[in-house]
Short mmCIF file of C-alpha atoms and ligand atoms in Angstrom, two decimals:
data_model
loop_
_atom_site.label_atom_id
_atom_site.label_comp_id
_atom_site.label_asym_id
_atom_site.label_seq_id
_atom_site.Cartn_x
_atom_site.Cartn_y
_atom_site.Cartn_z
CA UNK A 160 88.98 113.36 138.63
CA UNK A 161 85.69 114.71 136.54
CA UNK A 162 83.41 111.82 134.98
CA UNK A 163 80.84 113.08 132.04
CA UNK A 164 77.35 111.60 132.42
CA UNK A 165 78.35 109.96 128.95
CA UNK A 166 80.77 108.21 130.36
CA UNK A 167 78.74 107.24 133.23
CA UNK A 168 76.31 105.96 131.18
CA UNK A 169 78.48 103.20 129.65
CA UNK A 170 78.82 100.11 131.65
CA UNK A 171 82.66 98.84 132.57
CA UNK A 172 81.08 95.37 132.14
CA UNK A 173 80.99 93.08 129.41
CA UNK A 174 77.39 91.80 128.28
CA UNK A 175 76.99 88.38 129.69
CA UNK A 176 76.04 87.18 126.45
CA UNK A 177 77.19 84.14 124.15
CA UNK A 178 79.38 86.64 122.16
CA UNK A 179 81.13 87.98 125.48
CA UNK A 180 81.40 84.66 127.62
CA UNK A 181 82.93 81.22 127.55
CA UNK A 182 85.73 80.80 124.71
CA UNK A 183 84.22 83.97 123.58
CA UNK A 184 84.98 86.19 126.35
CA UNK A 185 87.39 89.09 125.68
CA UNK A 186 91.31 88.49 126.20
CA UNK A 187 92.18 92.40 126.27
CA UNK A 188 95.70 91.71 127.24
CA UNK A 189 98.84 92.82 125.51
CA UNK A 190 101.60 90.61 126.93
CA UNK A 191 104.75 88.87 125.84
CA UNK A 192 105.53 85.60 127.25
CA UNK A 193 108.84 84.04 126.59
CA UNK A 194 109.58 80.02 126.66
CA UNK A 195 106.17 78.60 126.65
CA UNK A 196 105.64 75.26 127.85
CA UNK A 197 105.87 72.58 125.50
CA UNK A 198 104.61 68.71 125.42
CA UNK A 199 106.13 66.73 122.88
CA UNK A 200 108.63 68.50 120.56
CA UNK A 201 108.27 71.58 117.77
CA UNK A 202 110.73 69.68 114.78
CA UNK A 203 113.56 71.78 113.37
CA UNK A 204 111.75 72.34 110.25
CA UNK A 205 109.61 74.95 112.03
CA UNK A 206 111.47 77.61 112.29
CA UNK A 207 109.54 81.08 111.78
CA UNK A 208 106.61 83.23 112.93
CA UNK A 209 102.79 82.12 112.94
CA UNK A 210 101.10 85.52 112.81
CA UNK A 211 97.19 85.40 113.67
CA UNK A 212 94.60 88.27 113.68
CA UNK A 213 91.11 88.45 115.61
CA UNK A 214 88.50 90.19 117.33
CA UNK A 215 88.96 91.16 120.63
CA UNK A 216 87.01 94.30 121.71
CA UNK A 217 89.03 96.82 124.47
CA UNK A 218 85.90 97.91 125.64
CA UNK A 219 82.31 97.03 126.46
CA UNK A 220 80.21 97.60 123.30
CA UNK A 221 77.71 100.83 123.59
CA UNK A 222 74.66 98.75 122.81
CA UNK A 223 73.76 95.79 125.28
CA UNK A 224 75.18 93.46 123.32
CA UNK A 225 77.61 93.08 119.62
CA UNK A 226 78.52 90.82 117.12
CA UNK A 227 81.45 89.11 117.56
CA UNK A 228 83.37 90.16 114.74
CA UNK A 229 83.23 93.95 115.53
CA UNK A 230 85.79 93.44 118.05
CA UNK A 231 89.23 95.31 118.18
CA UNK A 232 92.06 93.85 115.81
CA UNK A 233 94.37 91.87 118.07
CA UNK A 234 97.49 90.12 116.43
CA UNK A 235 99.05 87.42 117.93
CA UNK A 236 102.85 86.60 116.69
CA UNK A 237 104.14 82.93 117.99
CA UNK A 238 107.77 82.74 117.53
CA UNK A 239 108.57 78.88 116.86
CA UNK A 240 112.33 78.03 116.58
CA UNK A 241 114.81 75.65 117.43
CA UNK A 242 112.28 73.79 119.64
CA UNK A 243 111.39 76.94 121.42
CA UNK A 244 108.18 79.07 121.30
CA UNK A 245 107.70 82.75 122.43
CA UNK A 246 104.06 84.86 122.07
CA UNK A 247 103.34 88.42 121.48
CA UNK A 248 100.09 90.09 121.35
CA UNK A 249 99.37 93.75 120.61
CA UNK A 250 96.30 95.76 119.46
CA UNK A 251 96.21 97.21 115.84
CA UNK A 252 96.62 100.96 116.63
CA UNK A 253 93.45 101.96 114.53
CA UNK A 254 91.92 105.27 114.47
CA UNK A 255 89.01 103.71 116.28
CA UNK A 256 90.92 101.83 118.90
CA UNK A 257 93.17 105.21 119.40
CA UNK A 258 89.90 107.38 120.27
CA UNK A 259 88.34 104.71 122.20
CA UNK A 260 91.67 104.59 124.44
CA UNK A 261 91.88 108.02 124.77
CA UNK A 262 88.10 108.10 126.05
CA UNK A 263 88.27 104.75 127.75
CA UNK A 264 85.02 103.46 126.54
CA UNK A 265 83.25 102.61 123.18
CA UNK A 266 82.58 105.69 120.70
CA UNK A 267 81.76 103.70 117.77
CA UNK A 268 78.47 101.77 117.70
CA UNK A 269 77.02 98.78 115.92
CA UNK A 270 79.05 96.45 113.13
CA UNK A 271 79.48 98.30 109.99
CA UNK A 272 76.57 101.19 111.04
CA UNK A 273 78.47 104.74 111.49
CA UNK A 274 75.10 106.18 112.40
CA UNK A 275 75.03 104.50 115.53
CA UNK A 276 78.36 106.31 116.74
CA UNK A 277 79.13 108.76 119.14
CA UNK A 278 78.75 112.09 117.60
CA UNK A 279 82.36 112.91 118.76
CA UNK A 280 83.78 110.08 116.41
CA UNK A 281 81.75 111.34 113.29
CA UNK A 282 83.94 110.65 110.01
CA UNK A 283 86.44 108.58 112.01
CA UNK A 284 88.06 105.32 110.40
CA UNK A 285 86.03 102.60 111.74
CA UNK A 286 87.73 99.53 110.56
CA UNK A 287 89.25 97.35 113.52
CA UNK A 288 91.85 95.49 111.15
CA UNK A 289 90.86 92.37 112.88
CA UNK A 290 90.44 89.85 109.96
CA UNK A 291 93.87 88.56 108.70
CA UNK A 292 97.23 89.07 108.14
CA UNK A 293 99.01 89.36 105.00
CA UNK A 294 102.91 89.09 104.10
CA UNK A 295 103.98 90.61 100.60
CA UNK A 296 107.06 92.61 99.82
CA UNK A 297 108.86 92.02 102.92
CA UNK A 298 106.08 93.52 104.91
CA UNK A 299 103.16 92.41 107.30
CA UNK A 300 99.93 93.69 106.95
CA UNK A 301 96.70 93.55 109.36
CA UNK A 302 93.05 93.65 107.45
CA UNK A 303 89.37 94.33 107.58
CA UNK A 304 87.59 94.52 104.63
CA UNK A 305 85.90 97.66 105.44
CA UNK A 306 88.98 99.97 105.14
CA UNK A 307 92.82 99.76 104.57
CA UNK A 308 94.95 97.43 105.41
CA UNK A 309 97.05 98.40 108.70
CA UNK A 310 100.91 97.99 107.88
CA UNK A 311 102.85 96.42 111.26
CA UNK A 312 106.65 95.81 112.19
CA UNK A 313 107.12 92.27 112.00
CA UNK A 314 109.48 92.03 114.62
CA UNK A 315 107.71 94.16 117.06
CA UNK A 316 104.00 94.56 116.04
CA UNK A 317 103.95 97.85 116.36
CA UNK A 318 101.23 99.65 114.01
CA UNK A 319 102.99 101.58 111.20
CA UNK A 320 100.07 103.44 109.50
CA UNK A 321 97.74 102.31 107.04
CA UNK A 322 98.44 101.03 103.89
CA UNK A 323 97.42 102.93 100.10
CA UNK A 324 100.37 101.49 97.85
CA UNK A 325 101.72 105.13 98.32
CA UNK A 326 98.89 107.11 98.03
CA UNK A 327 98.13 105.42 95.02
CA UNK A 328 95.32 103.12 95.65
CA UNK A 329 92.09 104.64 95.01
CA UNK A 330 89.92 102.23 96.81
CA UNK A 331 89.08 102.97 100.56
CA UNK A 332 88.84 99.06 101.30
CA UNK A 333 90.91 96.35 100.98
CA UNK A 334 89.90 92.55 101.01
CA UNK A 335 91.02 90.63 104.29
CA UNK A 336 91.74 87.93 101.67
CA UNK A 337 93.67 89.19 98.89
CA UNK A 338 95.75 86.17 96.90
CA UNK A 339 99.39 86.13 96.88
CA UNK A 340 100.54 84.69 93.61
CA UNK A 341 103.50 82.05 94.08
CA UNK A 342 104.46 82.43 90.63
CA UNK A 343 104.56 85.93 90.18
CA UNK A 344 104.71 87.38 93.65
CA UNK A 345 101.82 89.61 93.00
CA UNK A 346 99.04 91.00 95.65
CA UNK A 347 96.04 90.23 93.91
CA UNK A 348 92.71 91.97 95.48
CA UNK A 349 89.27 93.72 95.41
CA UNK A 350 87.76 96.23 97.26
CA UNK A 351 83.87 96.45 98.04
CA UNK A 352 81.93 99.56 99.67
CA UNK A 353 85.50 100.85 97.56
CA UNK A 354 84.00 104.38 97.31
CA UNK A 355 83.04 104.31 101.36
CA UNK A 356 80.70 102.60 103.76
CA UNK A 357 77.39 101.78 101.76
CA UNK A 358 79.16 102.86 98.53
CA UNK A 359 78.19 100.04 95.56
CA UNK A 360 81.33 100.25 93.74
CA UNK A 361 83.80 96.90 94.18
CA UNK A 362 87.75 97.86 92.87
CA UNK A 363 89.76 95.43 91.70
CA UNK A 364 93.25 95.25 91.13
CA UNK A 365 96.99 94.04 91.77
CA UNK A 366 100.17 95.09 93.04
CA UNK A 367 103.86 93.71 92.04
CA UNK A 368 105.78 91.45 94.07
CA UNK A 369 108.05 94.14 95.16
CA UNK A 370 104.57 96.04 96.40
CA UNK A 371 104.08 98.48 93.56
CA UNK A 372 100.21 99.35 92.38
CA UNK A 373 99.94 97.83 88.92
CA UNK A 374 96.34 97.86 88.30
CA UNK A 375 92.90 99.21 89.88
CA UNK A 376 89.68 99.12 88.22
CA UNK A 377 86.32 99.82 89.34
CA UNK A 378 83.10 98.01 88.56
CA UNK A 379 79.16 97.99 89.56
CA UNK A 380 77.83 94.37 90.78
CA UNK A 381 74.29 93.32 89.83
CA UNK A 382 73.55 94.18 93.70
CA UNK A 383 75.33 95.44 96.91
CA UNK A 384 76.02 92.38 98.87
CA UNK A 385 78.89 91.66 101.55
CA UNK A 386 82.20 90.07 99.59
CA UNK A 387 84.05 88.40 102.24
CA UNK A 388 86.10 86.17 100.00
CA UNK A 389 86.68 85.90 96.44
CA UNK A 390 89.10 83.29 94.08
CA UNK A 391 91.47 83.95 91.86
CA UNK A 392 93.25 81.72 89.42
CA UNK A 393 96.25 82.28 86.91
CA UNK A 394 93.71 83.61 84.16
CA UNK A 395 90.59 84.60 85.95
CA UNK A 396 89.38 86.79 89.05
CA UNK A 397 85.80 85.75 90.61
CA UNK A 398 83.78 88.03 92.72
CA UNK A 399 80.61 86.03 94.19
CA UNK A 400 77.91 88.29 94.97
CA UNK A 401 75.56 86.34 97.50
CA UNK A 402 72.51 87.93 98.94
CA UNK A 403 73.58 89.21 102.32
CA UNK A 404 72.39 92.80 101.08
CA UNK A 405 71.90 96.18 102.54
CA UNK A 406 69.03 98.83 102.58
CA UNK A 407 70.81 102.38 102.63
CA UNK A 408 67.24 103.31 105.24
CA UNK A 409 67.27 100.57 107.30
CA UNK A 410 71.26 101.25 108.09
CA UNK A 411 70.69 105.23 108.60
CA UNK A 412 67.81 103.93 111.03
CA UNK A 413 70.50 102.02 113.15
CA UNK A 414 69.48 98.89 111.63
CA UNK A 415 71.77 95.76 110.89
CA UNK A 416 74.43 96.56 107.65
CA UNK A 417 73.67 93.53 106.19
CA UNK A 418 70.17 91.12 106.17
CA UNK A 419 69.88 87.91 104.30
CA UNK A 420 67.77 88.56 101.03
CA UNK A 421 66.08 84.93 100.20
CA UNK A 422 64.68 85.42 96.75
CA UNK A 423 68.05 86.91 95.28
CA UNK A 424 70.23 85.17 92.63
CA UNK A 425 73.84 84.42 93.33
CA UNK A 426 76.30 85.83 90.81
CA UNK A 427 79.80 84.67 90.01
CA UNK A 428 81.51 87.66 88.33
CA UNK A 429 84.27 86.38 86.14
CA UNK A 430 86.92 88.45 85.33
CA UNK A 431 90.08 88.21 82.94
CA UNK A 432 93.11 88.63 85.53
CA UNK A 433 94.86 90.68 83.18
CA UNK A 434 92.24 92.64 81.33
CA UNK A 435 89.10 94.76 81.50
CA UNK A 436 86.52 94.78 84.01
CA UNK A 437 84.03 95.62 81.09
CA UNK A 438 84.98 91.76 80.17
CA UNK A 439 82.88 90.58 83.22
CA UNK A 440 80.60 87.86 82.51
CA UNK A 441 78.31 86.45 85.41
CA UNK A 442 77.44 82.86 86.03
CA UNK A 443 74.37 82.50 87.97
CA UNK A 444 72.88 80.26 90.74
CA UNK A 445 70.04 79.98 93.56
CA UNK A 446 70.80 82.05 97.09
CA UNK A 447 73.48 80.39 98.72
CA UNK A 448 76.02 81.51 101.22
CA UNK A 449 79.78 81.17 101.13
CA UNK A 450 82.61 83.48 103.79
CA UNK A 451 85.53 81.22 102.82
CA UNK A 452 87.42 79.64 99.76
CA UNK A 453 89.61 77.09 99.70
CA UNK A 454 91.63 77.56 96.29
CA UNK A 455 90.34 77.68 92.52
CA UNK A 456 91.86 77.15 89.26
CA UNK A 457 91.11 77.51 85.32
CA UNK A 458 91.32 74.19 83.80
CA UNK A 459 90.82 75.23 79.87
CA UNK A 460 87.56 76.62 79.47
CA UNK A 461 86.80 75.74 82.87
CA UNK A 462 86.94 77.76 86.27
CA UNK A 463 86.63 75.64 89.42
CA UNK A 464 85.90 77.23 92.95
CA UNK A 465 86.02 75.16 96.10
CA UNK A 466 84.63 77.07 98.79
CA UNK A 467 82.22 76.48 102.29
CA UNK A 468 78.70 76.74 101.21
CA UNK A 469 75.96 77.03 103.20
CA UNK A 470 71.80 77.34 102.29
CA UNK A 471 71.50 80.59 104.15
CA UNK A 472 74.15 83.27 105.71
CA UNK A 473 74.06 83.10 109.55
CA UNK A 474 72.33 86.43 110.14
CA UNK A 475 68.66 87.71 110.42
CA UNK A 476 66.85 88.13 107.05
CA UNK A 477 65.34 91.22 105.37
CA UNK A 478 62.11 90.88 107.67
CA UNK A 479 64.39 90.64 110.53
CA UNK A 480 63.15 86.63 111.08
CA UNK A 481 66.35 85.01 112.57
CA UNK A 482 68.16 82.37 110.52
CA UNK A 483 67.49 78.70 110.87
CA UNK A 484 70.42 76.71 112.67
CA UNK A 485 70.15 74.01 110.20
CA UNK A 486 70.41 75.78 107.23
CA UNK A 487 74.09 77.81 108.01
CA UNK A 488 75.89 74.29 108.05
CA UNK A 489 78.92 74.73 105.30
CA UNK A 490 79.73 72.03 103.14
CA UNK A 491 82.95 72.01 101.12
CA UNK A 492 81.87 72.51 97.44
CA UNK A 493 82.96 72.87 94.08
CA UNK A 494 81.52 75.78 91.82
CA UNK A 495 82.38 75.19 88.16
CA UNK A 496 81.55 77.94 85.50
CA UNK A 497 82.17 76.88 81.85
CA UNK A 498 83.66 80.25 79.96
CA UNK A 499 82.82 78.55 76.43
CA UNK A 500 79.03 79.13 77.16
CA UNK A 501 79.80 83.09 78.36
CA UNK A 502 77.20 82.87 81.16
CA UNK A 503 74.49 80.90 82.15
CA UNK A 504 74.11 78.45 85.58
CA UNK A 505 77.32 77.42 87.36
CA UNK A 506 77.52 73.58 88.44
CA UNK A 507 78.06 72.63 91.77
CA UNK A 508 79.11 69.30 93.46
CA UNK A 509 79.99 68.49 97.05
CA UNK A 510 83.50 67.46 97.91
CA UNK A 511 83.41 66.47 101.61
CA UNK A 512 79.94 65.35 103.30
CA UNK A 513 78.78 64.51 106.58
CA UNK A 514 81.12 67.42 108.18
CA UNK A 515 80.12 71.35 108.93
CA UNK A 516 83.31 73.05 107.38
CA UNK A 517 84.92 76.07 107.52
CA UNK A 518 89.11 77.90 107.48
CA UNK A 519 89.92 76.00 104.30
CA UNK A 520 93.63 76.30 104.16
CA UNK A 521 95.96 75.18 101.25
CA UNK A 522 99.89 74.96 100.81
CA UNK A 523 100.18 78.09 99.86
CA UNK A 524 102.78 77.32 97.14
CA UNK A 525 99.39 75.65 95.05
CA UNK A 526 97.35 79.25 95.55
CA UNK A 527 95.83 80.08 92.12
CA UNK A 528 96.65 76.74 90.74
CA UNK A 529 95.20 73.27 90.00
CA UNK A 530 96.10 71.63 93.33
CA UNK A 531 95.64 68.70 95.42
CA UNK A 532 95.69 68.60 98.98
CA UNK A 533 93.09 70.98 101.21
CA UNK A 534 92.81 71.46 105.58
CA UNK A 535 89.66 72.82 107.11
CA UNK A 536 88.21 73.07 110.62
CA UNK A 537 85.25 71.44 111.02
CA UNK A 538 82.27 70.02 113.47
CA UNK A 539 81.84 66.59 113.70
CA UNK A 540 78.30 66.10 114.89
CA UNK A 541 78.78 62.48 115.23
CA UNK A 542 80.74 63.43 118.43
CA UNK A 543 79.47 64.86 121.99
CA UNK A 544 78.62 69.03 121.99
CA UNK A 545 79.37 70.65 124.84
CA UNK A 546 76.89 73.40 125.26
CA UNK A 547 79.46 75.43 127.10
CA UNK A 548 82.08 75.50 124.40
CA UNK A 549 79.52 75.83 121.54
CA UNK A 550 78.98 79.46 122.00
CA UNK A 551 78.99 80.91 118.57
CA UNK A 552 81.50 79.27 116.15
CA UNK A 553 82.80 76.11 117.26
CA UNK A 554 85.09 73.48 115.56
CA UNK A 555 86.33 70.39 117.11
CA UNK A 556 88.19 68.76 114.28
CA UNK A 557 91.20 69.14 111.79
CA UNK A 558 90.59 67.79 108.25
CA UNK A 559 93.02 67.01 105.66
CA UNK A 560 91.46 66.60 102.01
CA UNK A 561 92.92 64.77 99.06
CA UNK A 562 91.08 65.73 96.36
CA UNK A 563 92.59 63.33 93.84
CA UNK A 564 91.42 60.20 95.77
CA UNK A 565 88.60 61.81 97.49
CA UNK A 566 89.77 60.31 100.90
CA UNK A 567 89.99 62.38 103.92
CA UNK A 568 91.97 62.27 107.42
CA UNK A 569 90.64 63.76 110.51
CA UNK A 570 91.81 64.73 114.59
CA UNK A 571 89.35 65.31 116.49
CA UNK A 572 90.40 67.36 119.50
CA UNK A 573 87.96 66.45 121.96
CA UNK A 574 85.02 67.83 123.55
CA UNK A 575 86.71 69.97 125.90
CA UNK A 576 88.27 71.94 122.59
CA UNK A 577 87.86 74.66 120.12
CA UNK A 578 89.99 74.29 117.21
CA UNK A 579 90.83 77.67 115.40
CA UNK A 580 91.35 77.61 111.54
CA UNK A 581 94.70 75.20 110.44
CA UNK A 582 97.95 76.75 109.03
CA UNK A 583 99.95 74.82 106.62
CA UNK A 584 103.78 74.78 106.93
CA UNK A 585 105.82 72.81 104.27
CA UNK A 586 108.47 70.43 105.69
CA UNK A 587 110.93 72.00 103.36
CA UNK A 588 111.20 74.36 100.26
CA UNK A 589 110.70 72.02 97.61
CA UNK A 590 108.92 69.43 99.97
CA UNK A 591 106.00 67.62 97.86
CA UNK A 592 102.48 69.69 98.02
CA UNK A 593 100.57 69.41 101.38
CA UNK A 594 103.88 67.12 102.98
CA UNK A 595 104.89 69.37 106.31
CA UNK A 596 102.63 70.05 109.03
CA UNK A 597 99.39 72.14 110.26
CA UNK A 598 99.60 74.57 113.31
CA UNK A 599 96.39 75.49 114.79
CA UNK A 600 95.53 77.07 118.49
CA UNK A 601 92.80 75.32 120.18
CA UNK A 602 90.81 76.75 123.00
CA UNK A 603 90.45 74.25 126.14
CA UNK A 604 87.67 74.19 128.28
CA UNK A 605 86.86 74.49 131.38
CA UNK A 606 90.05 76.04 132.15
CA UNK A 607 89.95 78.32 129.57
CA UNK A 608 93.26 78.45 128.47
CA UNK A 609 94.71 77.89 125.32
CA UNK A 610 96.93 75.44 123.09
CA UNK A 611 99.00 75.94 120.08
CA UNK A 612 99.09 72.52 118.32
CA UNK A 613 101.55 71.06 115.89
CA UNK A 614 100.48 68.12 113.63
CA UNK A 615 102.49 66.21 110.93
CA UNK A 616 100.43 66.10 107.72
CA UNK A 617 102.28 62.68 107.01
CA UNK A 618 100.09 61.36 110.35
CA UNK A 619 97.59 63.50 111.10
CA UNK A 620 95.33 61.08 112.77
CA UNK A 621 98.01 60.94 115.48
CA UNK A 622 97.20 63.93 116.58
CA UNK A 623 99.83 67.09 117.67
CA UNK A 624 103.53 66.30 117.52
CA UNK A 625 103.62 69.26 120.25
CA UNK A 626 101.25 70.73 121.88
CA UNK A 627 102.66 74.58 123.06
CA UNK A 628 100.71 75.76 126.69
CA UNK A 629 99.86 79.46 126.39
CA UNK A 630 98.97 80.87 129.83
CA UNK A 631 96.29 83.69 127.90
CA UNK A 632 92.68 83.35 127.23
CA UNK A 633 92.83 83.87 123.23
CA UNK A 634 89.45 84.70 121.83
CA UNK A 635 88.92 82.62 118.77
CA UNK A 636 90.64 84.27 115.86
CA UNK A 637 90.07 84.31 112.45
CA UNK A 638 93.10 83.89 110.05
CA UNK A 639 96.68 83.85 110.19
CA UNK A 640 99.49 82.92 108.18
CA UNK A 641 102.92 81.39 108.48
CA UNK A 642 106.39 83.09 107.59
CA UNK A 643 109.15 81.44 107.72
CA UNK A 644 112.85 82.36 109.07
CA UNK A 645 114.59 82.62 105.81
CA UNK A 646 111.65 84.98 104.46
CA UNK A 647 111.58 87.23 107.51
CA UNK A 648 115.43 87.45 107.23
CA UNK A 649 115.96 87.42 110.96
CA UNK A 650 113.53 85.99 113.97
CA UNK A 651 111.50 88.26 116.53
CA UNK A 652 113.54 88.42 119.85
CA UNK A 653 111.09 89.00 122.39
CA UNK A 654 114.06 89.05 124.84
CA UNK A 655 114.90 92.38 124.25
C1 LIG B 957 83.47 88.01 108.45
C2 LIG B 957 84.77 88.27 109.59
C3 LIG B 957 84.63 89.43 109.21
C4 LIG B 957 83.76 90.50 108.81
C5 LIG B 957 82.89 89.73 107.70
O1 LIG B 957 84.37 85.52 108.73
C6 LIG B 957 82.90 88.49 107.59
C7 LIG B 957 83.86 86.22 107.83
C8 LIG B 957 86.38 89.33 111.21
O2 LIG B 957 85.64 89.86 110.28
O3 LIG B 957 83.72 91.84 108.76
FE1 LIG B 958 87.76 85.07 106.74
#
């Protein structure tokens, strides 16, 4: 066997940094495990599939270290029915994954920086499809915001290809956080850097319930920024432009794609959902950062956006100074824009105090609508912090917030645990809002296994009614969704 000098230069070992050790260590295992061990009982109403997605690097990074979110997209399928639980894990076959697998080593370099790649992959699609799952028009997708959605077979997780709406979509990117309108079934989306990496264009559009692209318009924001999540109501779409900015020269020199620019203004671009992008109106506020929106709705002239907000983003600033850990704590906050004023400042009000939160979830039947119930992952700082676990993102608590009463209920998972994003499952099709179950993955330390917990929202503080033991290490995932057996038509049969 011959080995090239370049291949020899790349280590077969993952770095021993916080991004690659402890609960952050890569899993890299594609597997099927049937009839998982279950403590407690999965209720009969829980019948369907939990799909999740996360970054799991297939090969050690080209540079000595890498940021967590740059890993290859690994998809997890938990089939829950008749009290049983099976799991399948599969990588998304992106162009990047296929090229590196052929070479048996990393060829792509730093996060969102093609100037750091091996010349052999110049021009190859870099997306990892590692962030979120979407179910729309009876099709399943995995998405990362720097490329198109990848379509997967919902029964097998086989990658079927990139999704450009039958060649109709002009945007080269799709947000990992499109919104599915529960009233119309529409897929409402944006894509930033729509004309390719480092371009400033933002595409905004929608597809019908059956998956036909019905609208796509492009606009230029006040400045180019990372736009991870956004908000959609029945009447409006809201694009947040927050100062994680880019600098073409810096990126060309191999520097970071994004840096925090403290002096910049936060702009909320409010668009009519069924109108022209030329009618965008901007509301402004001080520099702030948010990854995720819980929900948003229009109430008369007011547009309310509930999101997890921190003072700064958790990345170095434009001078290369590291972020202040005390300022990246995110709090659930409501931003309100009064459209009768046609612009100006937005108002803000904290909805949940004293706990660091992210990974907001709602009863998806209330997406885009005035709603009452929200769910979150949280880090309760009054509980002990286990430094072995607290590498990178770490949550120890699940939260249920009732916006009507302002009351919240919590379940603390223990100081040996990292709680991933909760996903809500309604108790039945006509159950009241928020009445049902939460499912979440929990990384356990020190045995480095993962549990899937099922909680009843009617008695969240009691803790899990079922704990499914998964004999795999699952590197913390980002987002997932529940698709019921009814929506799927049939359940995946992992015996086949
Ligand atoms: C996030 C995740 C990403 C990304 C940008 O959750 C932001 C934040 C998993 O990829 O590319
Ligand atoms: Fe996200």
